[in-house]
Coordinates of C-alpha atoms and ligand atoms in Angstrom, one line a residue:
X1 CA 4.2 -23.0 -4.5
X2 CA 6.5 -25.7 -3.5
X3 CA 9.4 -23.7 -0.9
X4 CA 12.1 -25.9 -1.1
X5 CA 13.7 -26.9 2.7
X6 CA 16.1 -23.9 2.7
X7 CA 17.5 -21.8 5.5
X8 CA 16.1 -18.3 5.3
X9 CA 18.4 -15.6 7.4
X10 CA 16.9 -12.1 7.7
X11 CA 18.9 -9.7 9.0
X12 CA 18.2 -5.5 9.3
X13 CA 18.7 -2.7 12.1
X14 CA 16.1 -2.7 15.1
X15 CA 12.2 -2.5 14.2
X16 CA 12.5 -3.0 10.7
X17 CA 9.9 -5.6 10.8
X18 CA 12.2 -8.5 11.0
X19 CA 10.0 -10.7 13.2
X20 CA 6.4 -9.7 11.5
X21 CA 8.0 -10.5 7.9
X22 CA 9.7 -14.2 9.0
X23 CA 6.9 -15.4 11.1
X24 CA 4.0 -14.2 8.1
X25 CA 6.8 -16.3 5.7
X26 CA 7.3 -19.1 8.2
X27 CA 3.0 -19.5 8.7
X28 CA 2.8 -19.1 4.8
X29 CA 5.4 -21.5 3.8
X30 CA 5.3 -24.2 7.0
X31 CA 8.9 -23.0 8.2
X32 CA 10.0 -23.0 11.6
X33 CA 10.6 -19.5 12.8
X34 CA 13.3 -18.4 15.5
X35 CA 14.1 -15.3 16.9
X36 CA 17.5 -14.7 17.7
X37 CA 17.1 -11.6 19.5
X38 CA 14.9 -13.3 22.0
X39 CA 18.4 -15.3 22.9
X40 CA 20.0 -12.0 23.8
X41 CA 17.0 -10.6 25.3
X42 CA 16.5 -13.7 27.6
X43 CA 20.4 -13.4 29.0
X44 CA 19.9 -10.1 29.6
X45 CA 16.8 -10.5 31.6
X46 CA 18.9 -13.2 33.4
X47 CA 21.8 -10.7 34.0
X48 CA 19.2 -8.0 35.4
X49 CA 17.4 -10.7 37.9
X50 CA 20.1 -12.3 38.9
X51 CA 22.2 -8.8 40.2
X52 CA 24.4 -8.5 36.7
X53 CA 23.7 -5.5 35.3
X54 CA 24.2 -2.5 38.0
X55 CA 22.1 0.7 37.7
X56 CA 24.9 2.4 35.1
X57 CA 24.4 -0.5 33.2
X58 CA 27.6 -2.0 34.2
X59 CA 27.7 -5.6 33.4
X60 CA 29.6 -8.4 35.6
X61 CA 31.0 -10.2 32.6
X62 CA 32.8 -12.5 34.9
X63 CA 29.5 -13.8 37.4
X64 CA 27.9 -13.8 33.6
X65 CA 30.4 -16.1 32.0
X66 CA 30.8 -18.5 35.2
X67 CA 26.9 -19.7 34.5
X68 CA 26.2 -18.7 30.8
X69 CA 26.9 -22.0 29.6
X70 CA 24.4 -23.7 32.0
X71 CA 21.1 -21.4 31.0
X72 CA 18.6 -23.7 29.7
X73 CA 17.0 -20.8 27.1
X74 CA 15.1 -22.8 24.6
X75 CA 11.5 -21.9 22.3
X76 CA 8.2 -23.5 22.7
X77 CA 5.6 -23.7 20.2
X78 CA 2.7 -22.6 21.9
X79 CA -0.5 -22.4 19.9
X80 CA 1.4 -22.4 17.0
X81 CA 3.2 -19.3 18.5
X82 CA 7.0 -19.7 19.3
X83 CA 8.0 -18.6 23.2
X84 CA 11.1 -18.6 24.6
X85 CA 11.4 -20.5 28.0
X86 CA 14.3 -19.8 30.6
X87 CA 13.9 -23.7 32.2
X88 CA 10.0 -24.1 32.9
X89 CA 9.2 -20.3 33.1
X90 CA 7.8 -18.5 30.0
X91 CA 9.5 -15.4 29.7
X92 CA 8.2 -14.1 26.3
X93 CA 6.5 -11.2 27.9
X94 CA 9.1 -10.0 30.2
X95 CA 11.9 -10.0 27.6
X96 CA 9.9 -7.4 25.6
X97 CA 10.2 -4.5 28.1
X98 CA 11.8 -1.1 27.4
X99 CA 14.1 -2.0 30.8
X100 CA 15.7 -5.1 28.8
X101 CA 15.6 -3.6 25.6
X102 CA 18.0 -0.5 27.1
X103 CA 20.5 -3.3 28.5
X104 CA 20.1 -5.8 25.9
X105 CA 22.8 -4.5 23.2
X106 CA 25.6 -4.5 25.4
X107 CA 25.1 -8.0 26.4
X108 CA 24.6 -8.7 23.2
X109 CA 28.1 -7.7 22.3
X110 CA 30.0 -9.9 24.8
X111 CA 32.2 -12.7 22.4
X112 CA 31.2 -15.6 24.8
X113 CA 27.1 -14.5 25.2
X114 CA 27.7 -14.5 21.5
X115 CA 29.3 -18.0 21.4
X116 CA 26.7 -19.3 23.7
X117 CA 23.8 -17.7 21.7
X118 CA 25.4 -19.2 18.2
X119 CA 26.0 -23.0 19.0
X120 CA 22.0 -22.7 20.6
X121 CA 20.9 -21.5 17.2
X122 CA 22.4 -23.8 14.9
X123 CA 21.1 -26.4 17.0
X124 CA 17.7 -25.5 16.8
X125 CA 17.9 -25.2 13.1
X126 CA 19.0 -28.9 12.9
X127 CA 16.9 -30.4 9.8
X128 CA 16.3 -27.0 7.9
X129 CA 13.2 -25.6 6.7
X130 CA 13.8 -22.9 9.0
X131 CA 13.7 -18.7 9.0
X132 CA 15.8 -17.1 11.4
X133 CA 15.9 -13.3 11.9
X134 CA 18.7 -11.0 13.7
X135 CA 21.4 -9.2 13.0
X136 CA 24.4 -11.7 12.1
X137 CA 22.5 -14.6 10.7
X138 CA 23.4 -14.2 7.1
X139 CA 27.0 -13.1 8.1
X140 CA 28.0 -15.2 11.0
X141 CA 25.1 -17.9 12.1
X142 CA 24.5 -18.7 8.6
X143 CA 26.8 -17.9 6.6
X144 CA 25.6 -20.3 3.4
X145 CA 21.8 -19.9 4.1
X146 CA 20.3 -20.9 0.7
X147 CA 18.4 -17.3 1.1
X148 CA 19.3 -13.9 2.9
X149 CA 16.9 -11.3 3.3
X150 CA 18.2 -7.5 5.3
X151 CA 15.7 -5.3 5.9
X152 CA 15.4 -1.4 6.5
X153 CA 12.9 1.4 6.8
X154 CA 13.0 4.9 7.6
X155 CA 14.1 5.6 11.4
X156 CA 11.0 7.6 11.9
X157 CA 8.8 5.0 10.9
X158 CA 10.8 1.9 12.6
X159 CA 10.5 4.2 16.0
X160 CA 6.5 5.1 15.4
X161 CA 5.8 0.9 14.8
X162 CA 7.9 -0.1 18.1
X163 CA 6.1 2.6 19.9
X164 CA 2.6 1.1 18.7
X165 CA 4.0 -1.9 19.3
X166 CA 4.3 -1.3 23.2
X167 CA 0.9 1.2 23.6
X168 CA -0.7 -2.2 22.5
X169 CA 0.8 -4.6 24.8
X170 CA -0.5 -2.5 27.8
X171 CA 3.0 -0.1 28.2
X172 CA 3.2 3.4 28.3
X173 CA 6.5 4.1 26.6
X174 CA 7.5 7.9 25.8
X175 CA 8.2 8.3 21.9
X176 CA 11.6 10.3 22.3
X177 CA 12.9 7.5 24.7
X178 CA 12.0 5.0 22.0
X179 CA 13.8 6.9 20.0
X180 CA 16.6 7.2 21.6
X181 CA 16.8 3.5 22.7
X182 CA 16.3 2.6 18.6
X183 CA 19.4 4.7 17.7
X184 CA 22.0 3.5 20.8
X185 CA 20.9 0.1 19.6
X186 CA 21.8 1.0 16.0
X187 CA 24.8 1.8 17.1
X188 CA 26.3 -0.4 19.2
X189 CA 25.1 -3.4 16.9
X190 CA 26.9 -2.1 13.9
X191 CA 29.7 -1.1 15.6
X192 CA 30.7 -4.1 18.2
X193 CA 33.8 -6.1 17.4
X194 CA 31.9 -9.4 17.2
X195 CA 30.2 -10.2 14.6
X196 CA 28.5 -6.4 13.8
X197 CA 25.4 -5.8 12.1
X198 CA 26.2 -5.8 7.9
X199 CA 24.5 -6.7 4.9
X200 CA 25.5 -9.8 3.4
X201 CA 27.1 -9.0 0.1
X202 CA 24.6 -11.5 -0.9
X203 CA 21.2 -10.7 0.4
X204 CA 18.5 -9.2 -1.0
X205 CA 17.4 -5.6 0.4
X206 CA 13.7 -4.6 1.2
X207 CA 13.2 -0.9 2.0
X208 CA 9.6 -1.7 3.8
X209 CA 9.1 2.1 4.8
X210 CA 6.2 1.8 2.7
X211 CA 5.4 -1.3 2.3
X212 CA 2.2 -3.1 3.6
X213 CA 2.7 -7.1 4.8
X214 CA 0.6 -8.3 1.9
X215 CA 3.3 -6.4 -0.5
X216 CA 6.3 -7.7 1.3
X217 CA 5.2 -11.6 1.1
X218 CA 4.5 -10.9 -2.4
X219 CA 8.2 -9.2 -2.4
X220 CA 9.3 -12.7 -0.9
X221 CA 7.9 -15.2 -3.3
X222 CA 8.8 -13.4 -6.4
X223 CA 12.7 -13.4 -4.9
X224 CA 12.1 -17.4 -4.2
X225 CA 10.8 -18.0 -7.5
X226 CA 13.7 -16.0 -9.0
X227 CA 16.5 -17.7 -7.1
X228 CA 15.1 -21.4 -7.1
X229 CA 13.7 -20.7 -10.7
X230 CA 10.5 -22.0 -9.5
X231 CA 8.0 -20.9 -12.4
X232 CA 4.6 -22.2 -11.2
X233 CA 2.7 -19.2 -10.2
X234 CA 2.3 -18.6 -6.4
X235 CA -0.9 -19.3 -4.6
X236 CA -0.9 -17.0 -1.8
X237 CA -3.6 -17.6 1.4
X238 CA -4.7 -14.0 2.1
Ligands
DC1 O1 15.7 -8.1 17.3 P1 15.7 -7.6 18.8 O2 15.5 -6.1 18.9 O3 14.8 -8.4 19.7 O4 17.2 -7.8 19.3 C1 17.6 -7.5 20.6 C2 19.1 -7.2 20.6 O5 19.9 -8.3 20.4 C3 19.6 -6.2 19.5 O6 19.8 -4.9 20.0 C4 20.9 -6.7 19.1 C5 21.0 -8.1 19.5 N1 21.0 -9.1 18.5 C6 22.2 -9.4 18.0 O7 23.2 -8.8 18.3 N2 22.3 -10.4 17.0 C7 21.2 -11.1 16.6 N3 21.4 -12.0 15.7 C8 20.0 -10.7 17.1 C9 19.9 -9.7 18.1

């Protein structure tokens, strides 16, 4: 099926499956997938090396704002997977951690980290043809992406699949912490002044709580075909 060169934004709370359901659309299709939460992510894990962020999570907005402008955060495609880079350094693992993902909402709701993160976005997305997921892409980033997807699932189920998540990358995470660290996010990304987390009055809603990935790509074309009126019948590859 021929996808024409849109801009897909997918939008949803934390652990909805944002970043599983873009990238499998972004292989499937030949998109270019970004991850904007890997933006945030990597300024926080700047703030926390670089003396930022103090143990009560206090954040130096000021030291923050005086260099913001200059970090060089940008995605490589490596093996046909897309890392982000801090200047030469891969820091795709480290951004992943329970210790940046307890920090990273609060620096994600600074107006200028915001600013910073925006102008890199639309940037990258120069040309089209590209999915982006997040929290504001269909709202603020985007705001005339040709498609917008928000996602949800149950809170019990988001929580269990971040947990697996980190069991598999080698991490030994406590299920009530992740818990708890999936609900302060919720909150403080709905309820920032900047550009909070809302579904676009135009976006099409996928409740993946039970869902497999097969039956969400299949969800996906048959909302392409229905909004570009593409009627030949979609070849999928698995
Ligand atoms: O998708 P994620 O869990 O990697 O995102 C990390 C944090 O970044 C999340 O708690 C909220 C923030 N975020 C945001 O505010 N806006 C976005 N477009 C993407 C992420």
């Amino acid at each position: 099926m021929n996808v024409p060169d849109i801009i897909i934004a997918v939008d949803g709370f934390s652990a909805t499956g944002k970043s599983t359901f873009a990238k499998m659309v972004a292989k499937e299709f030949g998109f270019l997938y970004l991850d904007s939460g890997a933006m945030y992510r990597g300024v926080t894990l700047f703030s926390m090396e670089n003396g930022m962020i103090a143990e009560d999570g206090a954040i130096d907005e000021a030291a923050l704002k005086a260099v913001v402008e200059d970090l060089d955060l940008h995605f490589r495609n490596i093996d046909g997977k897309t890392c982000l880079y801090l200047g030469e350094r891969c820091i795709e693992t480290e951004i992943r951690t329970l210790a940046v993902s307890s920090h990273v909402s609060p620096v994600s709701a600074i107006p200028f980290v915001r600013n910073y993160v925006d102008r890199k976005l639309r940037a990258f997305s120069e040309g089209g043809r590209v999915i982006m997921d997040g929290r504001d892409i269909g709202t603020t980033v985007f705001p005339n992406a040709e498609l917008k997807v928000f996602m949800t699932a149950d809170p019990e189920v988001r929580a269990l699949r971040r947990y697996d998540e980190m069991v598999e990358k080698g991490e030994t995470p406590v299920f009530e912490d992740v818990v708890k660290n999936l609900a302060e996010r919720d909150y403080i990304d709905s309820h920032r002044e900047t550009s909070p987390l809302r579904q676009p009055e135009d976006a099409f809603v996928m409740d993946n709580t039970h869902m497999t990935l097969h039956e969400e790509l299949v969800w996906c074309l048959g909302v392409i075909q229905g909004k570009f009126g593409i009627l030949e019948a979609p070849a999928l590859s698995w």
